[in-house]
XYZ file of C-alpha atoms in Angstrom:
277
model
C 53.568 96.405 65.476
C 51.627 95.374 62.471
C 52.813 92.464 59.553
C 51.807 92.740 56.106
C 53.315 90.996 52.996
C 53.044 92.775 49.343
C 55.200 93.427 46.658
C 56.777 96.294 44.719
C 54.914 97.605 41.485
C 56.743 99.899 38.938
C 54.473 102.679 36.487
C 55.518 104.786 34.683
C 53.670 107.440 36.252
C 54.349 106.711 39.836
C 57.452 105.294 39.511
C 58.110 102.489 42.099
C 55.424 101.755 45.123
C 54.962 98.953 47.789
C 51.276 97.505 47.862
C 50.321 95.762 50.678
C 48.862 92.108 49.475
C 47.502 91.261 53.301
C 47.893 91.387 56.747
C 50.144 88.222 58.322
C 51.224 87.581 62.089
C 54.125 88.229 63.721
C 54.825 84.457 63.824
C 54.011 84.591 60.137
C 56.624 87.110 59.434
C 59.364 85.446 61.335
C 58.875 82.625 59.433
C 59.246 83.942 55.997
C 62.183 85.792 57.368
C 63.714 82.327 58.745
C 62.745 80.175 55.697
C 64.484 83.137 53.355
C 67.143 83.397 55.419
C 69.958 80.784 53.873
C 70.408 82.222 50.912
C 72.025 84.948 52.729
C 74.367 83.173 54.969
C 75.643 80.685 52.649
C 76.250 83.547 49.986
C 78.474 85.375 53.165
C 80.290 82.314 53.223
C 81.001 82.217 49.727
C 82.545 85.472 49.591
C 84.610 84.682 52.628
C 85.841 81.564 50.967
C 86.596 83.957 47.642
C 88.251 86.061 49.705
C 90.599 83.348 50.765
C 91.202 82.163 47.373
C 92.075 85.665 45.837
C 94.393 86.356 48.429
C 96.132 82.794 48.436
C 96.739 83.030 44.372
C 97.770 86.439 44.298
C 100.698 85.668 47.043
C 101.431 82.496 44.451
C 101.820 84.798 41.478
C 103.513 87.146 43.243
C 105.879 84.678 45.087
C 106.423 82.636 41.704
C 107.778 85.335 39.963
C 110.385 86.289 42.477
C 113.014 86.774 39.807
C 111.191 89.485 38.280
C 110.452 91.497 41.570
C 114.066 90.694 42.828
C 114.989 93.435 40.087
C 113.589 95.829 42.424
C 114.532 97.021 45.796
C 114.781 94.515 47.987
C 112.837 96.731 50.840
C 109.925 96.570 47.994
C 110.018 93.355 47.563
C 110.017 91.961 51.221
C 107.176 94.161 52.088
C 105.109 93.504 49.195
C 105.314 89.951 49.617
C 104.844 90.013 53.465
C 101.854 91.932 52.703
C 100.553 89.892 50.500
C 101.225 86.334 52.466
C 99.652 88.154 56.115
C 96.513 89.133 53.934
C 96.227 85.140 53.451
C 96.812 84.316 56.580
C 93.809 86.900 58.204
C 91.608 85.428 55.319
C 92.283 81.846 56.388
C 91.893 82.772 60.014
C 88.672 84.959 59.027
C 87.250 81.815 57.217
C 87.619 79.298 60.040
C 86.033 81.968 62.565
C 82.843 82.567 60.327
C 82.888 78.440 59.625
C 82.489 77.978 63.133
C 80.368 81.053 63.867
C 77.713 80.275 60.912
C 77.537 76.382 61.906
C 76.838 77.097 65.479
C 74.275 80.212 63.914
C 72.692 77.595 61.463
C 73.111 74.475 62.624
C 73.443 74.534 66.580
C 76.150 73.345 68.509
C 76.457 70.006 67.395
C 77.138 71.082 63.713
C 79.961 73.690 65.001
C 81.313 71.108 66.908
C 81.833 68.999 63.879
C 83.281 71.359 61.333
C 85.848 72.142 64.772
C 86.760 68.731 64.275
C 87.342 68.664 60.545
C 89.810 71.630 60.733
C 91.179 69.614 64.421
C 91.746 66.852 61.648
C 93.438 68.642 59.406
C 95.303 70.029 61.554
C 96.824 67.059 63.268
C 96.941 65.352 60.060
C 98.617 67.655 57.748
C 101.882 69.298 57.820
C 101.035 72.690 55.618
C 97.566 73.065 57.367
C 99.021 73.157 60.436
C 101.976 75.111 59.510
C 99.707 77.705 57.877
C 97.362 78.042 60.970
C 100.276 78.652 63.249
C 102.044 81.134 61.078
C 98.765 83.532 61.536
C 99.748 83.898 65.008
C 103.610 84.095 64.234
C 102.718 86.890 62.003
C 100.386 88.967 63.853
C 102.537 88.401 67.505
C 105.980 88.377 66.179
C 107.776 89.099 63.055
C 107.097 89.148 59.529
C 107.501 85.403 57.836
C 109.058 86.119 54.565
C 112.451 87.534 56.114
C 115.153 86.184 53.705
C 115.685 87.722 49.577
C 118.145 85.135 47.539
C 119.761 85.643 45.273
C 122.043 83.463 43.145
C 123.813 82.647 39.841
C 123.458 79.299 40.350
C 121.045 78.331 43.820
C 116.980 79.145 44.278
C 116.203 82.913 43.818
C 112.843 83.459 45.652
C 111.499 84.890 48.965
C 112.206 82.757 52.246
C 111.432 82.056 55.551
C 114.438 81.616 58.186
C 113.693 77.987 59.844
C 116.379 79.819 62.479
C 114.261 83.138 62.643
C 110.899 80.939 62.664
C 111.904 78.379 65.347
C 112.633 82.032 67.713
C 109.407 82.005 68.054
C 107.519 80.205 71.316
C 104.015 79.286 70.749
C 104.234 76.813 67.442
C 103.149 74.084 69.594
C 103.023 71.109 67.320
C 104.386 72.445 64.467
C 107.931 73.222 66.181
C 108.704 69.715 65.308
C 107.856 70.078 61.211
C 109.648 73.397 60.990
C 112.852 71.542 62.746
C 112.944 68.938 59.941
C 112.421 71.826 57.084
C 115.072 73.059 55.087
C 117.380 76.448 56.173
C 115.231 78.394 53.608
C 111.629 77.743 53.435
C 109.571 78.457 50.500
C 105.792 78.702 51.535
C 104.205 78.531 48.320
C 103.813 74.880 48.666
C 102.445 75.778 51.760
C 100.111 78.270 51.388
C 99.020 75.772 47.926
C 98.083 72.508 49.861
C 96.003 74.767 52.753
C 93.882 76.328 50.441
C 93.020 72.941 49.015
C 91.877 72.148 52.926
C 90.099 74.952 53.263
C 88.236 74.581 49.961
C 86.992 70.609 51.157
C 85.651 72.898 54.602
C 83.742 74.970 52.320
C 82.251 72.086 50.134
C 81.214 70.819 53.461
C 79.384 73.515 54.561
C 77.770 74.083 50.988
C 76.945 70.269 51.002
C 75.156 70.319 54.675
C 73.389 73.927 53.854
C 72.404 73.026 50.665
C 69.241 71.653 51.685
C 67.860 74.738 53.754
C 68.916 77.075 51.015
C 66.810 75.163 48.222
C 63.825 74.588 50.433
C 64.474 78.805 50.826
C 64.166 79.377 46.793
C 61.564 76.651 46.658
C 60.099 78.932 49.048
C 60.539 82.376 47.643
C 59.254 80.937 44.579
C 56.208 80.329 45.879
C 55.888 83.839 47.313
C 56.751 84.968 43.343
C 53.743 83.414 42.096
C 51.925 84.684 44.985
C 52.348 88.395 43.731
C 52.416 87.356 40.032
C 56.319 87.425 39.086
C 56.877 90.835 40.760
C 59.262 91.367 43.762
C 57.763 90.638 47.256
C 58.206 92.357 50.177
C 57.896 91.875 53.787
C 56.387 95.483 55.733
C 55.892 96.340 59.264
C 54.581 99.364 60.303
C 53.100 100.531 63.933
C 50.225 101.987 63.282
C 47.485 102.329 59.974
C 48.048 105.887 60.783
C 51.654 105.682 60.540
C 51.276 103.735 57.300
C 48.882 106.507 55.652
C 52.186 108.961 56.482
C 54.609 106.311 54.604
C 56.071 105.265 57.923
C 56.822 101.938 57.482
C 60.083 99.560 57.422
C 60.607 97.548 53.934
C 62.130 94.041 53.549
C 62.586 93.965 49.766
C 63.546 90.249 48.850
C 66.554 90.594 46.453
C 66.271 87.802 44.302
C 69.814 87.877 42.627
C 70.959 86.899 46.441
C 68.805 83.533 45.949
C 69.814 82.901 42.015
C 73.351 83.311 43.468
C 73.369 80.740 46.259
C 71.585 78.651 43.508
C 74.782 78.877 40.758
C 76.695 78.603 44.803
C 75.193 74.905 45.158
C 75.085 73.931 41.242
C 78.933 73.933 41.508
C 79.299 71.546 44.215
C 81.274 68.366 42.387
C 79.186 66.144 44.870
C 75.314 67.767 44.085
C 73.482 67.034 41.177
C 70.811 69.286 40.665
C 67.771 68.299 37.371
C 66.439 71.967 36.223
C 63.000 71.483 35.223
């Protein structure tokens, strides 16, 4: 196998084309891949965390106006907002899975270890996060949450949970206890709002501890930039020169809007301060 780095011209004759700027090592290549990897994984962490958040709200606007919805079939309704509270609950569950997976991935053990026992933390320290985190498993192994519509003139008109129903249920470990001391009805929302707020310190976390990788990565692509005169580099391996001469060759185009993303990603962050020069 053969390493080259170049970058990708545009004429208006030819159209696009790759030219080859030199020949690099394999150990050379690997480590433009690794120091331009970040941007990547903490831009598939954002989107998981989005994810989250869009599904969280829309069970909150959906859930807060219950007397609306209420005008409508009642079969509707309790699907719809079952639907809409299990698509939280995979997207919380998804988020702690790729937390842990990408910490161990970019950080090694030690780091995964330590976001496990943030979420451990939460978890024995907070009601809702707990609650939440167990109700994944009470959804996908038992019964639908949301199982009571009501209705009233004068009482709470909204879409419940059964404490009775929920407490049928075997496996809520530590969270049996809370759910015995919670009212006949239960209304999530308050729920669902105070774990999302967890879940958003996890990801400012992991943007916080990443943060430095990912700007030595720009730092570094920015450098290759200049390199090839402001046009967009590439990484090419090919397996032989005649091979090559027959356009057979694999392309790592560097997408630069990934890198200008996880840059706007880590300007957010209420704890980084970053000078623009």
């Amino acid at each position: 196998m053969i390493y080259a780095r170049g970058y990708q011209d545009m004429s208006l004759e030819q159209g696009p084309k790759i030219v080859i700027q030199k020949h690099i090592t394999k150990e050379e290549y690997e480590n433009h891949k690794s120091e331009l990897a970040e941007a990547h994984k903490i831009s598939a962490m954002d989107d998981v965390h989005n994810l989250l958040v869009q599904n969280g709200e829309e069970f909150l606007k959906y859930s807060a106006n219950a007397e609306y919805h209420l005008k409508l079939e009642e079969k509707v309704v309790y699907l719809e907002a079952n639907r809409l509270l299990t698509n939280y609950l995979s997207s919380l569950s998804m988020f702690i899975d790729y937390g842990e997976r990408y910490n161990q991935k970019h950080f090694g053990k030690e780091e995964m270890k330590k976001f496990q026992e943030k979420t451990h933390d939460f978890y024995d320290s907070h009601i809702s996060y707990r609650f939440m985190a167990l109700m994944r498993n009470y959804a996908l192994h038992y019964a639908f949450p949301l199982s009571v519509i009501h209705q009233s003139v004068n009482g709470a008109n909204g879409i419940f949970a059964s404490k009775n129903t929920l407490l049928k249920f075997d496996a809520w470990k530590h969270a049996k206890e809370d759910i015995k001391q919670m009212p006949d009805l239960i209304s999530l929302d308050i729920h669902v709002d105070i774990s999302m707020m967890f879940l958003k310190k996890l990801f400012q976390n992991y943007v916080y501890d990443i943060a430095p990788l990912v700007l030595r990565g720009i730092e570094y692509l920015n450098g290759m930039i200049k390199d090839v005169r402001g046009k967009m580099p590439v990484l090419i391996t090919f397996n032989s020169i005649e091979e090559l001469r027959k356009g057979n060759l694999s392309l790592d185009i560097i997408d630069i809007k990934i890198y200008a993303h996880a840059f706007e990603i880590i300007k957010q962050h209420p704890s980084i301060n970053i000078t623009e020069k």
